[in-house]
Amino acid sequence: MYCKFIVYYSYTEKLALDYADSYDCILIAAAGNSNNSIYSYPAAYENVLAVSATDSDDSKASYSNYGLWVDIAAPGNSIYSTLFNNNSHL
């Protein structure tokens, strides 16, 4: 399931994520695509795994958010996929 959240702190969103966390749900969110270190929610909540993007050289993608609040990075550019399009990747 894909959920798009707001990028600023929301008490209501935090309560919902805390509720899910209390049932041992794994909470994962993108760190954001603004190329800055400003907290991006829901990724910046303490109980959410914040994921930034890397490029084909395994360096930080030029657009990816960063900071000590980011937990992990994963490939984010030219991801090969089984989806059909002209370039064979997303």
C-alpha positions as a printed NumPy array, in Angstrom:
array([[  0.   ,   0.   ,   0.   ],
       [  1.312,   3.45 ,  -0.892],
       [  0.527,   6.403,   1.329],
       [  1.486,   9.967,   0.564],
       [  1.869,  12.154,   3.612],
       [  2.43 ,  15.817,   4.284],
       [  6.014,  17.058,   4.682],
       [  5.549,  19.031,   7.9  ],
       [  4.894,  17.805,  11.425],
       [  1.329,  16.743,  12.062],
       [  0.155,  15.704,  15.524],
       [ -2.679,  13.647,  14.005],
       [ -0.307,  11.864,  11.635],
       [  2.1  ,  11.188,  14.523],
       [ -0.721,   9.65 ,  16.572],
       [ -1.678,   7.385,  13.655],
       [  1.916,   6.265,  13.153],
       [  2.398,   5.697,  16.883],
       [ -0.741,   3.547,  16.851],
       [  0.611,   1.463,  13.944],
       [  3.994,   1.221,  15.676],
       [  2.319,  -0.041,  18.858],
       [  1.148,  -3.039,  16.789],
       [  4.727,  -3.642,  15.572],
       [  4.113,  -2.325,  12.063],
       [  7.281,  -1.434,  10.185],
       [  7.036,   2.224,   9.196],
       [  9.126,   3.321,   6.204],
       [  9.056,   6.646,   4.35 ],
       [ 11.076,   8.496,   1.737],
       [ 13.358,  11.185,   3.151],
       [ 12.238,  13.569,   0.402],
       [ 13.399,  15.005,  -2.9  ],
       [ 14.348,  18.587,  -2.027],
       [ 18.145,  18.157,  -1.708],
       [ 18.228,  19.595,   1.799],
       [ 18.614,  18.463,   5.405],
       [ 15.312,  19.89 ,   6.648],
       [ 13.188,  17.261,   8.377],
       [ 10.615,  15.743,   6.055],
       [  7.635,  14.009,   7.611],
       [  6.653,  11.259,   8.088],
       [ 10.25 ,  10.095,   7.497],
       [ 11.606,  12.285,  10.313],
       [  9.424,  10.748,  13.016],
       [ 11.606,   8.69 ,  15.358],
       [  9.678,   5.437,  14.815],
       [  9.788,   5.7  ,  10.994],
       [ 12.673,   4.38 ,   8.894],
       [ 13.795,   7.321,   6.713],
       [ 15.145,   6.297,   3.292],
       [ 17.178,   8.572,   1.034],
       [ 18.096,   7.864,  -2.598],
       [ 21.43 ,   6.949,  -4.181],
       [ 22.551,   7.299,  -7.79 ],
       [ 24.232,   4.765, -10.104],
       [ 27.589,   5.434,  -8.366],
       [ 26.014,   4.646,  -4.974],
       [ 26.416,   8.296,  -3.964],
       [ 23.618,  10.502,  -2.653],
       [ 21.214,  11.254,  -5.493],
       [ 21.359,  14.946,  -6.414],
       [ 17.73 ,  15.509,  -5.404],
       [ 17.623,  13.377,  -2.243],
       [ 17.211,  14.82 ,   1.233],
       [ 19.938,  14.027,   3.761],
       [ 20.86 ,  14.432,   7.4  ],
       [ 21.448,  12.6  ,  10.641],
       [ 17.737,  11.78 ,  10.772],
       [ 18.008,   9.636,   7.605],
       [ 18.408,   5.963,   8.507],
       [ 19.317,   4.266,   5.243],
       [ 19.836,   4.921,   1.529],
       [ 18.65 ,   2.849,  -1.426],
       [ 18.985,   3.053,  -5.219],
       [ 16.818,   5.848,  -6.561],
       [ 17.939,   6.569, -10.151],
       [ 17.498,   4.434, -13.276],
       [ 15.917,   1.542, -11.427],
       [ 15.454,  -1.387, -13.794],
       [ 12.   ,  -2.848, -13.651],
       [  9.671,  -5.328, -15.27 ],
       [  7.381,  -2.415, -16.128],
       [  7.386,  -1.624, -19.821],
       [  8.402,   1.809, -21.068],
       [ 10.792,   3.211, -23.672],
       [ 13.823,   3.083, -21.373],
       [ 13.1  ,  -0.221, -19.57 ],
       [ 13.519,   1.488, -16.213],
       [ 11.588,   3.773, -13.937]])
